[in-house]
PDB file of C-alpha atoms in Angstrom:
ATOM      1  CA  UNK A   1      17.341  33.456-104.301  1.00 51.00           C
ATOM      2  CA  UNK A   2      14.227  35.144-105.675  1.00 60.00           C
ATOM      3  CA  UNK A   3      12.890  33.405-108.743  1.00 71.00           C
ATOM      4  CA  UNK A   4      12.180  34.425-112.296  1.00 84.00           C
ATOM      5  CA  UNK A   5       8.367  34.599-111.952  1.00 94.00           C
ATOM      6  CA  UNK A   6       6.373  36.739-109.544  1.00 95.00           C
ATOM      7  CA  UNK A   7       2.678  36.226-110.380  1.00 97.00           C
ATOM      8  CA  UNK A   8       1.588  32.675-111.254  1.00 98.00           C
ATOM      9  CA  UNK A   9      -1.795  31.437-112.449  1.00 98.00           C
ATOM     10  CA  UNK A  10      -2.603  27.724-112.114  1.00 96.00           C
ATOM     11  CA  UNK A  11      -5.496  26.644-114.349  1.00 96.00           C
ATOM     12  CA  UNK A  12      -7.778  23.681-113.651  1.00 94.00           C
ATOM     13  CA  UNK A  13     -10.300  22.505-116.249  1.00 89.00           C
ATOM     14  CA  UNK A  14     -12.093  20.026-113.990  1.00 88.00           C
ATOM     15  CA  UNK A  15     -12.234  18.920-110.345  1.00 87.00           C
ATOM     16  CA  UNK A  16     -10.921  15.372-110.777  1.00 86.00           C
ATOM     17  CA  UNK A  17      -7.727  14.415-108.908  1.00 83.00           C
ATOM     18  CA  UNK A  18      -6.174  17.865-108.925  1.00 88.00           C
ATOM     19  CA  UNK A  19      -3.999  17.562-105.800  1.00 88.00           C
ATOM     20  CA  UNK A  20      -0.882  16.637-107.803  1.00 87.00           C
ATOM     21  CA  UNK A  21      -1.020  19.670-110.103  1.00 89.00           C
ATOM     22  CA  UNK A  22      -1.725  21.981-107.170  1.00 92.00           C
ATOM     23  CA  UNK A  23       1.224  20.572-105.230  1.00 91.00           C
ATOM     24  CA  UNK A  24       3.463  21.208-108.221  1.00 91.00           C
ATOM     25  CA  UNK A  25       2.089  24.744-108.699  1.00 93.00           C
ATOM     26  CA  UNK A  26       2.709  25.480-105.021  1.00 94.00           C
ATOM     27  CA  UNK A  27       6.221  24.059-105.344  1.00 92.00           C
ATOM     28  CA  UNK A  28       6.923  26.353-108.329  1.00 92.00           C
ATOM     29  CA  UNK A  29       5.418  29.381-106.548  1.00 94.00           C
ATOM     30  CA  UNK A  30       7.460  28.696-103.417  1.00 93.00           C
ATOM     31  CA  UNK A  31      10.655  28.278-105.425  1.00 90.00           C
ATOM     32  CA  UNK A  32      10.092  31.611-107.142  1.00 92.00           C
ATOM     33  CA  UNK A  33       8.597  33.367-104.078  1.00 93.00           C
ATOM     34  CA  UNK A  34       5.650  34.257-106.296  1.00 96.00           C
ATOM     35  CA  UNK A  35       1.973  35.006-105.765  1.00 97.00           C
ATOM     36  CA  UNK A  36      -0.272  32.101-106.759  1.00 97.00           C
ATOM     37  CA  UNK A  37      -3.820  32.246-108.127  1.00 97.00           C
ATOM     38  CA  UNK A  38      -5.871  29.128-108.801  1.00 96.00           C
ATOM     39  CA  UNK A  39      -8.469  29.389-111.570  1.00 96.00           C
ATOM     40  CA  UNK A  40     -11.174  26.788-112.181  1.00 95.00           C
ATOM     41  CA  UNK A  41     -12.125  27.351-115.828  1.00 94.00           C
ATOM     42  CA  UNK A  42     -15.236  25.471-116.966  1.00 91.00           C
ATOM     43  CA  UNK A  43     -17.249  25.379-120.170  1.00 88.00           C
ATOM     44  CA  UNK A  44     -20.631  27.056-119.915  1.00 83.00           C
ATOM     45  CA  UNK A  45     -23.708  24.931-120.513  1.00 70.00           C
ATOM     46  CA  UNK A  46     -24.853  25.001-124.152  1.00 70.00           C
ATOM     47  CA  UNK A  47     -27.701  27.536-124.551  1.00 64.00           C
ATOM     48  CA  UNK A  48     -29.953  25.010-126.302  1.00 59.00           C
ATOM     49  CA  UNK A  49     -29.560  22.274-123.687  1.00 54.00           C
ATOM     50  CA  UNK A  50     -33.136  22.685-122.449  1.00 52.00           C
ATOM     51  CA  UNK A  51     -34.346  22.140-126.012  1.00 50.00           C
ATOM     52  CA  UNK A  52     -32.287  18.988-126.508  1.00 48.00           C
ATOM     53  CA  UNK A  53     -33.432  17.462-123.191  1.00 50.00           C
ATOM     54  CA  UNK A  54     -36.934  18.246-121.933  1.00 50.00           C
ATOM     55  CA  UNK A  55     -35.953  17.330-118.376  1.00 49.00           C
ATOM     56  CA  UNK A  56     -33.136  19.869-118.410  1.00 52.00           C
ATOM     57  CA  UNK A  57     -33.724  23.223-116.729  1.00 54.00           C
ATOM     58  CA  UNK A  58     -31.058  25.535-118.115  1.00 50.00           C
ATOM     59  CA  UNK A  59     -31.238  28.370-115.581  1.00 51.00           C
ATOM     60  CA  UNK A  60     -31.464  26.097-112.538  1.00 53.00           C
ATOM     61  CA  UNK A  61     -28.632  23.899-113.775  1.00 64.00           C
ATOM     62  CA  UNK A  62     -26.401  26.877-114.624  1.00 68.00           C
ATOM     63  CA  UNK A  63     -26.901  28.322-111.157  1.00 77.00           C
ATOM     64  CA  UNK A  64     -26.387  24.919-109.567  1.00 78.00           C
ATOM     65  CA  UNK A  65     -23.120  24.399-111.477  1.00 80.00           C
ATOM     66  CA  UNK A  66     -21.822  27.813-110.420  1.00 86.00           C
ATOM     67  CA  UNK A  67     -22.783  27.228-106.785  1.00 88.00           C
ATOM     68  CA  UNK A  68     -21.251  23.739-106.674  1.00 89.00           C
ATOM     69  CA  UNK A  69     -18.060  24.847-108.426  1.00 90.00           C
ATOM     70  CA  UNK A  70     -17.652  27.827-106.119  1.00 92.00           C
ATOM     71  CA  UNK A  71     -18.179  25.646-103.038  1.00 93.00           C
ATOM     72  CA  UNK A  72     -15.634  23.104-104.289  1.00 92.00           C
ATOM     73  CA  UNK A  73     -13.140  25.892-104.938  1.00 92.00           C
ATOM     74  CA  UNK A  74     -13.644  27.392-101.470  1.00 92.00           C
ATOM     75  CA  UNK A  75     -13.220  24.015 -99.777  1.00 91.00           C
ATOM     76  CA  UNK A  76     -10.077  23.242-101.736  1.00 90.00           C
ATOM     77  CA  UNK A  77      -8.654  26.709-101.131  1.00 92.00           C
ATOM     78  CA  UNK A  78      -8.815  26.102 -97.392  1.00 92.00           C
ATOM     79  CA  UNK A  79      -7.091  22.750 -97.813  1.00 92.00           C
ATOM     80  CA  UNK A  80      -4.355  23.914-100.158  1.00 91.00           C
ATOM     81  CA  UNK A  81      -3.768  27.304 -98.521  1.00 92.00           C
ATOM     82  CA  UNK A  82      -2.557  25.538 -95.377  1.00 89.00           C
ATOM     83  CA  UNK A  83       0.730  25.031 -97.238  1.00 86.00           C
ATOM     84  CA  UNK A  84       0.917  28.272 -99.233  1.00 94.00           C
ATOM     85  CA  UNK A  85      -1.349  31.334 -99.674  1.00 95.00           C
ATOM     86  CA  UNK A  86      -3.608  30.895-102.720  1.00 96.00           C
ATOM     87  CA  UNK A  87      -6.196  33.168-104.288  1.00 95.00           C
ATOM     88  CA  UNK A  88      -8.978  31.641-106.383  1.00 95.00           C
ATOM     89  CA  UNK A  89     -11.006  32.544-109.467  1.00 95.00           C
ATOM     90  CA  UNK A  90     -14.026  30.797-110.991  1.00 95.00           C
ATOM     91  CA  UNK A  91     -14.490  31.184-114.752  1.00 93.00           C
ATOM     92  CA  UNK A  92     -17.524  29.645-116.451  1.00 90.00           C
ATOM     93  CA  UNK A  93     -17.878  30.379-120.150  1.00 89.00           C
ATOM     94  CA  UNK A  94     -15.142  29.909-122.745  1.00 91.00           C
ATOM     95  CA  UNK A  95     -12.074  28.624-120.851  1.00 92.00           C
ATOM     96  CA  UNK A  96      -9.449  29.699-123.397  1.00 92.00           C
ATOM     97  CA  UNK A  97     -10.761  33.264-123.678  1.00 93.00           C
ATOM     98  CA  UNK A  98     -11.436  33.490-119.939  1.00 95.00           C
ATOM     99  CA  UNK A  99      -7.955  32.318-118.995  1.00 96.00           C
ATOM    100  CA  UNK A 100      -6.138  34.577-121.472  1.00 95.00           C
ATOM    101  CA  UNK A 101      -8.250  37.533-120.316  1.00 95.00           C
ATOM    102  CA  UNK A 102      -7.338  36.751-116.714  1.00 96.00           C
ATOM    103  CA  UNK A 103      -3.654  36.659-117.655  1.00 96.00           C
ATOM    104  CA  UNK A 104      -3.965  40.126-119.213  1.00 94.00           C
ATOM    105  CA  UNK A 105      -6.050  41.633-116.414  1.00 94.00           C
ATOM    106  CA  UNK A 106      -3.926  40.305-113.542  1.00 94.00           C
ATOM    107  CA  UNK A 107      -0.508  40.858-115.127  1.00 95.00           C
ATOM    108  CA  UNK A 108       0.258  37.129-114.827  1.00 97.00           C
ATOM    109  CA  UNK A 109       3.828  36.227-115.813  1.00 96.00           C
ATOM    110  CA  UNK A 110       3.480  32.403-115.768  1.00 97.00           C
ATOM    111  CA  UNK A 111       0.553  30.090-116.477  1.00 97.00           C
ATOM    112  CA  UNK A 112       0.727  26.529-115.098  1.00 96.00           C
ATOM    113  CA  UNK A 113      -1.665  23.764-116.100  1.00 93.00           C
ATOM    114  CA  UNK A 114      -1.996  20.015-116.413  1.00 90.00           C
ATOM    115  CA  UNK A 115      -1.802  18.554-119.906  1.00 87.00           C
ATOM    116  CA  UNK A 116      -5.228  17.854-121.405  1.00 77.00           C
ATOM    117  CA  UNK A 117      -4.191  14.369-122.482  1.00 64.00           C
ATOM    118  CA  UNK A 118      -2.119  11.776-120.652  1.00 52.00           C
ATOM    119  CA  UNK A 119      -1.688   9.293-123.502  1.00 41.00           C
ATOM    120  CA  UNK A 120       1.986   8.976-124.339  1.00 41.00           C
ATOM    121  CA  UNK A 121       1.331   9.246-128.072  1.00 43.00           C
ATOM    122  CA  UNK A 122      -0.501  12.562-127.685  1.00 48.00           C
ATOM    123  CA  UNK A 123       0.712  14.398-124.627  1.00 49.00           C
ATOM    124  CA  UNK A 124      -0.692  17.788-125.488  1.00 59.00           C
ATOM    125  CA  UNK A 125      -4.383  18.366-126.094  1.00 61.00           C
ATOM    126  CA  UNK A 126      -5.888  21.014-128.329  1.00 75.00           C
ATOM    127  CA  UNK A 127      -6.408  23.522-125.506  1.00 82.00           C
ATOM    128  CA  UNK A 128      -2.734  23.202-124.551  1.00 88.00           C
ATOM    129  CA  UNK A 129      -1.727  23.979-128.137  1.00 87.00           C
ATOM    130  CA  UNK A 130      -4.052  26.993-128.232  1.00 88.00           C
ATOM    131  CA  UNK A 131      -2.579  28.364-125.005  1.00 91.00           C
ATOM    132  CA  UNK A 132       0.961  27.840-126.270  1.00 90.00           C
ATOM    133  CA  UNK A 133      -0.021  29.743-129.412  1.00 87.00           C
ATOM    134  CA  UNK A 134      -2.050  32.573-127.924  1.00 89.00           C
ATOM    135  CA  UNK A 135      -1.399  33.095-124.214  1.00 93.00           C
ATOM    136  CA  UNK A 136       0.755  36.226-123.820  1.00 91.00           C
ATOM    137  CA  UNK A 137       2.809  34.896-120.885  1.00 94.00           C
ATOM    138  CA  UNK A 138       4.980  31.762-120.588  1.00 95.00           C
ATOM    139  CA  UNK A 139       2.965  28.536-120.321  1.00 96.00           C
ATOM    140  CA  UNK A 140       4.195  25.649-118.139  1.00 95.00           C
ATOM    141  CA  UNK A 141       2.476  22.377-119.098  1.00 93.00           C
ATOM    142  CA  UNK A 142       2.755  19.469-116.650  1.00 90.00           C
ATOM    143  CA  UNK A 143       1.861  15.783-116.901  1.00 82.00           C
ATOM    144  CA  UNK A 144       0.528  13.515-114.197  1.00 80.00           C
ATOM    145  CA  UNK A 145       3.302  11.617-112.486  1.00 76.00           C
ATOM    146  CA  UNK A 146       5.992  14.258-113.133  1.00 69.00           C
ATOM    147  CA  UNK A 147       8.368  14.488-110.219  1.00 61.00           C
ATOM    148  CA  UNK A 148       8.034  17.689-108.229  1.00 68.00           C
ATOM    149  CA  UNK A 149      11.806  17.929-108.164  1.00 78.00           C
ATOM    150  CA  UNK A 150      13.435  18.292-111.567  1.00 90.00           C
ATOM    151  CA  UNK A 151      16.874  16.811-112.117  1.00 94.00           C
ATOM    152  CA  UNK A 152      17.507  17.891-115.719  1.00 96.00           C
ATOM    153  CA  UNK A 153      16.385  21.088-117.443  1.00 97.00           C
ATOM    154  CA  UNK A 154      16.815  21.537-121.217  1.00 98.00           C
ATOM    155  CA  UNK A 155      16.784  24.879-123.036  1.00 98.00           C
ATOM    156  CA  UNK A 156      16.216  24.549-126.790  1.00 96.00           C
ATOM    157  CA  UNK A 157      17.752  27.561-128.530  1.00 96.00           C
ATOM    158  CA  UNK A 158      17.526  28.618-132.174  1.00 91.00           C
ATOM    159  CA  UNK A 159      20.962  30.083-132.846  1.00 93.00           C
ATOM    160  CA  UNK A 160      20.326  30.502-136.564  1.00 90.00           C
ATOM    161  CA  UNK A 161      20.233  34.223-137.342  1.00 88.00           C
ATOM    162  CA  UNK A 162      20.075  33.918-141.128  1.00 85.00           C
ATOM    163  CA  UNK A 163      16.736  35.720-141.220  1.00 82.00           C
ATOM    164  CA  UNK A 164      15.529  39.191-142.249  1.00 83.00           C
ATOM    165  CA  UNK A 165      17.307  41.931-140.319  1.00 83.00           C
ATOM    166  CA  UNK A 166      14.236  43.009-138.335  1.00 80.00           C
ATOM    167  CA  UNK A 167      13.885  39.487-136.867  1.00 82.00           C
ATOM    168  CA  UNK A 168      17.443  38.968-135.674  1.00 88.00           C
ATOM    169  CA  UNK A 169      17.314  41.178-132.566  1.00 88.00           C
ATOM    170  CA  UNK A 170      14.002  39.595-131.548  1.00 87.00           C
ATOM    171  CA  UNK A 171      15.457  36.104-131.934  1.00 88.00           C
ATOM    172  CA  UNK A 172      18.523  37.006-129.885  1.00 92.00           C
ATOM    173  CA  UNK A 173      16.339  38.444-127.124  1.00 92.00           C
ATOM    174  CA  UNK A 174      14.145  35.322-127.126  1.00 92.00           C
ATOM    175  CA  UNK A 175      17.200  33.057-126.849  1.00 95.00           C
ATOM    176  CA  UNK A 176      18.354  35.085-123.866  1.00 96.00           C
ATOM    177  CA  UNK A 177      14.932  34.847-122.234  1.00 95.00           C
ATOM    178  CA  UNK A 178      14.902  31.065-122.776  1.00 96.00           C
ATOM    179  CA  UNK A 179      18.356  30.772-121.254  1.00 97.00           C
ATOM    180  CA  UNK A 180      17.438  32.938-118.260  1.00 96.00           C
ATOM    181  CA  UNK A 181      14.276  30.953-117.588  1.00 96.00           C
ATOM    182  CA  UNK A 182      15.947  27.560-117.910  1.00 97.00           C
ATOM    183  CA  UNK A 183      18.876  28.601-115.714  1.00 97.00           C
ATOM    184  CA  UNK A 184      16.510  29.945-113.039  1.00 94.00           C
ATOM    185  CA  UNK A 185      14.573  26.680-112.992  1.00 94.00           C
ATOM    186  CA  UNK A 186      17.815  24.678-112.837  1.00 96.00           C
ATOM    187  CA  UNK A 187      19.182  26.780-109.973  1.00 94.00           C
ATOM    188  CA  UNK A 188      15.973  26.715-107.936  1.00 91.00           C
ATOM    189  CA  UNK A 189      15.582  22.959-108.472  1.00 91.00           C
ATOM    190  CA  UNK A 190      19.311  22.186-107.998  1.00 93.00           C
ATOM    191  CA  UNK A 191      19.130  20.543-111.412  1.00 96.00           C
ATOM    192  CA  UNK A 192      21.478  20.099-114.366  1.00 97.00           C
ATOM    193  CA  UNK A 193      21.148  22.627-117.179  1.00 98.00           C
ATOM    194  CA  UNK A 194      21.475  21.383-120.752  1.00 98.00           C
ATOM    195  CA  UNK A 195      21.413  23.632-123.820  1.00 98.00           C
ATOM    196  CA  UNK A 196      20.310  22.060-127.096  1.00 98.00           C
ATOM    197  CA  UNK A 197      20.652  23.568-130.555  1.00 96.00           C
ATOM    198  CA  UNK A 198      19.924  21.582-133.714  1.00 94.00           C
ATOM    199  CA  UNK A 199      21.146  22.970-137.023  1.00 91.00           C
ATOM    200  CA  UNK A 200      20.232  21.765-140.483  1.00 82.00           C
ATOM    201  CA  UNK A 201      22.132  22.750-143.623  1.00 66.00           C
ATOM    202  CA  UNK A 202      20.819  20.760-146.589  1.00 58.00           C
ATOM    203  CA  UNK A 203      18.135  18.441-145.163  1.00 53.00           C
ATOM    204  CA  UNK A 204      19.110  14.769-145.361  1.00 54.00           C
ATOM    205  CA  UNK A 205      15.847  13.901-147.093  1.00 52.00           C
ATOM    206  CA  UNK A 206      16.702  16.248-149.966  1.00 53.00           C
ATOM    207  CA  UNK A 207      20.241  14.905-150.280  1.00 53.00           C
ATOM    208  CA  UNK A 208      19.015  11.305-150.285  1.00 52.00           C
ATOM    209  CA  UNK A 209      16.395  12.086-152.912  1.00 54.00           C
ATOM    210  CA  UNK A 210      19.116  12.583-155.499  1.00 57.00           C
ATOM    211  CA  UNK A 211      17.506  15.699-156.965  1.00 58.00           C
ATOM    212  CA  UNK A 212      20.533  17.832-156.075  1.00 61.00           C
ATOM    213  CA  UNK A 213      24.223  16.986-156.098  1.00 64.00           C
ATOM    214  CA  UNK A 214      26.314  17.758-153.040  1.00 65.00           C
ATOM    215  CA  UNK A 215      30.095  17.921-152.793  1.00 66.00           C
ATOM    216  CA  UNK A 216      30.658  15.920-149.598  1.00 69.00           C
ATOM    217  CA  UNK A 217      33.986  17.590-148.764  1.00 70.00           C
ATOM    218  CA  UNK A 218      32.528  21.052-149.272  1.00 76.00           C
ATOM    219  CA  UNK A 219      29.475  20.083-147.263  1.00 71.00           C
ATOM    220  CA  UNK A 220      31.593  18.878-144.328  1.00 77.00           C
ATOM    221  CA  UNK A 221      33.464  22.182-144.460  1.00 76.00           C
ATOM    222  CA  UNK A 222      30.194  24.121-144.468  1.00 80.00           C
ATOM    223  CA  UNK A 223      28.817  22.099-141.557  1.00 85.00           C
ATOM    224  CA  UNK A 224      31.968  22.765-139.575  1.00 89.00           C
ATOM    225  CA  UNK A 225      31.605  26.509-140.233  1.00 91.00           C
ATOM    226  CA  UNK A 226      27.961  26.451-139.140  1.00 92.00           C
ATOM    227  CA  UNK A 227      28.873  24.538-135.972  1.00 93.00           C
ATOM    228  CA  UNK A 228      31.565  27.106-135.123  1.00 94.00           C
ATOM    229  CA  UNK A 229      29.153  29.978-135.837  1.00 95.00           C
ATOM    230  CA  UNK A 230      26.549  28.538-133.463  1.00 95.00           C
ATOM    231  CA  UNK A 231      29.196  27.768-130.845  1.00 97.00           C
ATOM    232  CA  UNK A 232      30.354  31.384-130.897  1.00 97.00           C
ATOM    233  CA  UNK A 233      26.806  32.675-130.489  1.00 96.00           C
ATOM    234  CA  UNK A 234      26.241  30.323-127.576  1.00 97.00           C
ATOM    235  CA  UNK A 235      29.501  31.595-126.024  1.00 97.00           C
ATOM    236  CA  UNK A 236      28.119  35.127-126.302  1.00 97.00           C
ATOM    237  CA  UNK A 237      24.777  34.203-124.714  1.00 97.00           C
ATOM    238  CA  UNK A 238      26.433  32.367-121.837  1.00 98.00           C
ATOM    239  CA  UNK A 239      28.823  35.264-121.253  1.00 97.00           C
ATOM    240  CA  UNK A 240      25.819  37.610-121.036  1.00 97.00           C
ATOM    241  CA  UNK A 241      24.075  35.222-118.638  1.00 97.00           C
ATOM    242  CA  UNK A 242      27.185  35.018-116.464  1.00 97.00           C
ATOM    243  CA  UNK A 243      27.344  38.819-116.273  1.00 96.00           C
ATOM    244  CA  UNK A 244      23.775  38.861-114.931  1.00 95.00           C
ATOM    245  CA  UNK A 245      24.349  36.200-112.263  1.00 95.00           C
ATOM    246  CA  UNK A 246      26.148  36.529-108.960  1.00 94.00           C
ATOM    247  CA  UNK A 247      29.829  35.665-108.873  1.00 95.00           C
ATOM    248  CA  UNK A 248      30.428  31.927-108.941  1.00 95.00           C
ATOM    249  CA  UNK A 249      26.889  30.956-109.939  1.00 96.00           C
ATOM    250  CA  UNK A 250      27.866  29.994-113.476  1.00 96.00           C
ATOM    251  CA  UNK A 251      30.659  27.787-112.125  1.00 95.00           C
ATOM    252  CA  UNK A 252      28.027  26.020-110.021  1.00 96.00           C
ATOM    253  CA  UNK A 253      25.524  25.816-112.889  1.00 96.00           C
ATOM    254  CA  UNK A 254      28.009  24.453-115.455  1.00 97.00           C
ATOM    255  CA  UNK A 255      25.582  24.298-118.407  1.00 98.00           C
ATOM    256  CA  UNK A 256      26.199  21.405-120.772  1.00 98.00           C
ATOM    257  CA  UNK A 257      26.099  22.111-124.512  1.00 97.00           C
ATOM    258  CA  UNK A 258      24.597  19.933-127.222  1.00 97.00           C
ATOM    259  CA  UNK A 259      25.011  21.367-130.727  1.00 96.00           C
ATOM    260  CA  UNK A 260      23.572  18.737-133.021  1.00 94.00           C
ATOM    261  CA  UNK A 261      23.425  18.471-136.805  1.00 91.00           C
ATOM    262  CA  UNK A 262      20.082  17.079-137.919  1.00 90.00           C
ATOM    263  CA  UNK A 263      16.443  17.809-138.634  1.00 88.00           C
ATOM    264  CA  UNK A 264      15.184  20.158-135.867  1.00 89.00           C
ATOM    265  CA  UNK A 265      11.611  18.821-135.904  1.00 88.00           C
ATOM    266  CA  UNK A 266      12.998  15.410-134.993  1.00 91.00           C
ATOM    267  CA  UNK A 267      16.287  15.986-133.210  1.00 94.00           C
ATOM    268  CA  UNK A 268      15.212  18.544-130.583  1.00 94.00           C
ATOM    269  CA  UNK A 269      12.769  16.039-129.126  1.00 95.00           C
ATOM    270  CA  UNK A 270      15.133  13.087-129.625  1.00 96.00           C
ATOM    271  CA  UNK A 271      17.991  14.859-127.838  1.00 97.00           C
ATOM    272  CA  UNK A 272      15.671  16.005-125.050  1.00 97.00           C
ATOM    273  CA  UNK A 273      14.461  12.429-124.534  1.00 96.00           C
ATOM    274  CA  UNK A 274      17.979  10.972-124.672  1.00 97.00           C
ATOM    275  CA  UNK A 275      19.072  13.363-121.929  1.00 97.00           C
ATOM    276  CA  UNK A 276      16.207  12.201-119.701  1.00 95.00           C
ATOM    277  CA  UNK A 277      14.955  15.772-119.341  1.00 96.00           C
ATOM    278  CA  UNK A 278      12.287  16.598-116.769  1.00 95.00           C
ATOM    279  CA  UNK A 279      11.370  19.890-118.420  1.00 95.00           C
ATOM    280  CA  UNK A 280      12.008  21.504-121.816  1.00 96.00           C
ATOM    281  CA  UNK A 281      12.123  25.297-122.187  1.00 97.00           C
ATOM    282  CA  UNK A 282      11.563  26.464-125.766  1.00 94.00           C
ATOM    283  CA  UNK A 283      10.107  29.242-127.897  1.00 92.00           C
ATOM    284  CA  UNK A 284       6.643  28.662-129.324  1.00 84.00           C
ATOM    285  CA  UNK A 285       6.183  31.263-132.071  1.00 70.00           C
ATOM    286  CA  UNK A 286       7.158  30.840-135.709  1.00 57.00           C
ATOM    287  CA  UNK A 287       8.022  34.084-137.539  1.00 53.00           C
ATOM    288  CA  UNK A 288       9.294  36.515-134.957  1.00 50.00           C
ATOM    289  CA  UNK A 289       8.535  40.193-135.142  1.00 48.00           C
ATOM    290  CA  UNK A 290       5.008  39.412-136.307  1.00 46.00           C
ATOM    291  CA  UNK A 291       2.588  40.133-133.400  1.00 47.00           C
ATOM    292  CA  UNK A 292       0.225  37.263-132.667  1.00 43.00           C
ATOM    293  CA  UNK A 293       1.775  34.909-135.253  1.00 46.00           C
ATOM    294  CA  UNK A 294       0.843  31.269-134.693  1.00 46.00           C
ATOM    295  CA  UNK A 295       3.137  28.588-133.340  1.00 56.00           C
ATOM    296  CA  UNK A 296       5.710  27.229-135.759  1.00 63.00           C
ATOM    297  CA  UNK A 297       5.908  23.727-137.160  1.00 74.00           C
ATOM    298  CA  UNK A 298       9.159  22.878-135.354  1.00 82.00           C
ATOM    299  CA  UNK A 299       7.714  23.784-131.955  1.00 83.00           C
ATOM    300  CA  UNK A 300       4.422  22.005-132.599  1.00 82.00           C
ATOM    301  CA  UNK A 301       6.105  18.831-133.871  1.00 86.00           C
ATOM    302  CA  UNK A 302       8.573  18.852-130.968  1.00 89.00           C
ATOM    303  CA  UNK A 303       6.029  19.087-128.183  1.00 86.00           C
ATOM    304  CA  UNK A 304       4.083  16.160-129.616  1.00 86.00           C
ATOM    305  CA  UNK A 305       7.207  13.985-129.294  1.00 90.00           C
ATOM    306  CA  UNK A 306       8.444  14.816-125.786  1.00 90.00           C
ATOM    307  CA  UNK A 307       7.516  13.020-122.581  1.00 87.00           C
ATOM    308  CA  UNK A 308       8.454  15.737-120.094  1.00 92.00           C
ATOM    309  CA  UNK A 309       7.020  19.002-118.850  1.00 93.00           C
ATOM    310  CA  UNK A 310       7.213  22.016-121.165  1.00 94.00           C
ATOM    311  CA  UNK A 311       7.727  25.721-120.581  1.00 96.00           C
ATOM    312  CA  UNK A 312       6.726  27.582-123.753  1.00 94.00           C
ATOM    313  CA  UNK A 313       7.934  31.177-124.106  1.00 94.00           C
ATOM    314  CA  UNK A 314       7.018  33.802-126.680  1.00 89.00           C
ATOM    315  CA  UNK A 315       9.183  36.684-127.896  1.00 88.00           C
ATOM    316  CA  UNK A 316       8.966  40.132-126.372  1.00 84.00           C
ATOM    317  CA  UNK A 317       6.317  42.236-128.018  1.00 82.00           C
ATOM    318  CA  UNK A 318       4.092  39.256-128.728  1.00 85.00           C
ATOM    319  CA  UNK A 319       0.481  40.409-128.942  1.00 83.00           C
ATOM    320  CA  UNK A 320      -2.178  37.837-128.134  1.00 87.00           C
ATOM    321  CA  UNK A 321      -4.945  37.885-130.743  1.00 84.00           C
ATOM    322  CA  UNK A 322      -7.387  37.101-127.907  1.00 86.00           C
ATOM    323  CA  UNK A 323      -6.717  40.310-125.981  1.00 85.00           C
ATOM    324  CA  UNK A 324      -7.963  43.799-126.844  1.00 82.00           C
ATOM    325  CA  UNK A 325      -5.443  45.904-128.669  1.00 70.00           C
ATOM    326  CA  UNK A 326      -3.872  48.639-126.510  1.00 61.00           C
ATOM    327  CA  UNK A 327      -5.971  51.796-126.671  1.00 57.00           C
ATOM    328  CA  UNK A 328      -9.000  50.026-128.127  1.00 54.00           C
TER     329      UNK A 328
END
């Protein structure tokens, strides 16, 4: 089966112990039968370095860094290309801008990188957050020690369509893209597919505060209606997915549903952890239909609480604020 992605960019920000991330990137590229480009993206030397240190020769050191980095990249390309064909790129300057520009120029449809921080209490560094906010293609963030073979894939869907009319179609399309991506990963990895949706009526913190009164019977009735509403929308999405797959694939996939009442910023991550997920697929933009809008609070809070890989996907029509506007 041909995979969901066709042109993958793997980004390295240093040369230290990179074999694991490259092996995983090659595994993903093989699974999807995709082209793979490896980019070493380094910060340029500060322009005033020769002023700060008298012994520092800026031009010589800049040239030396470029030469050494290029040689390292060439040596590693020979080593890694023995298993799978890899192209390479060296970017020295501003890594975030350079990487996003490369994504736009090369028509990349998936960016893979290692998390900037391996501490369990802060799994995603600032550059990861910026890429999840501003990179125009899906971003797949890995952690050291992740198994190459995933056993459980979770798709976090927002099935709440109580938004302005112009946003609803975008949200539905994003949910479908999340479901397609997660199902492709699950099929190619022979993994379980779990679908998580967390809905929140009146937040528990507000109810407990005592500032509003709630009729418990009426509230239970409302929650039941919301649950049924979200269940019906998930039925529709899965029926659409089944129509796109070959006969019998959905019976093999057997996605498991988890419609949970709670606070999304807490329960998406909690449910993902309780399932023992290897990778979470979720949307990473707040107000949809607004080109280039920054990542929402629910997404940002969630990714700081998970201990698995993440595939962050933006809605169709997303415009990266780091890329030139079309026609400019």
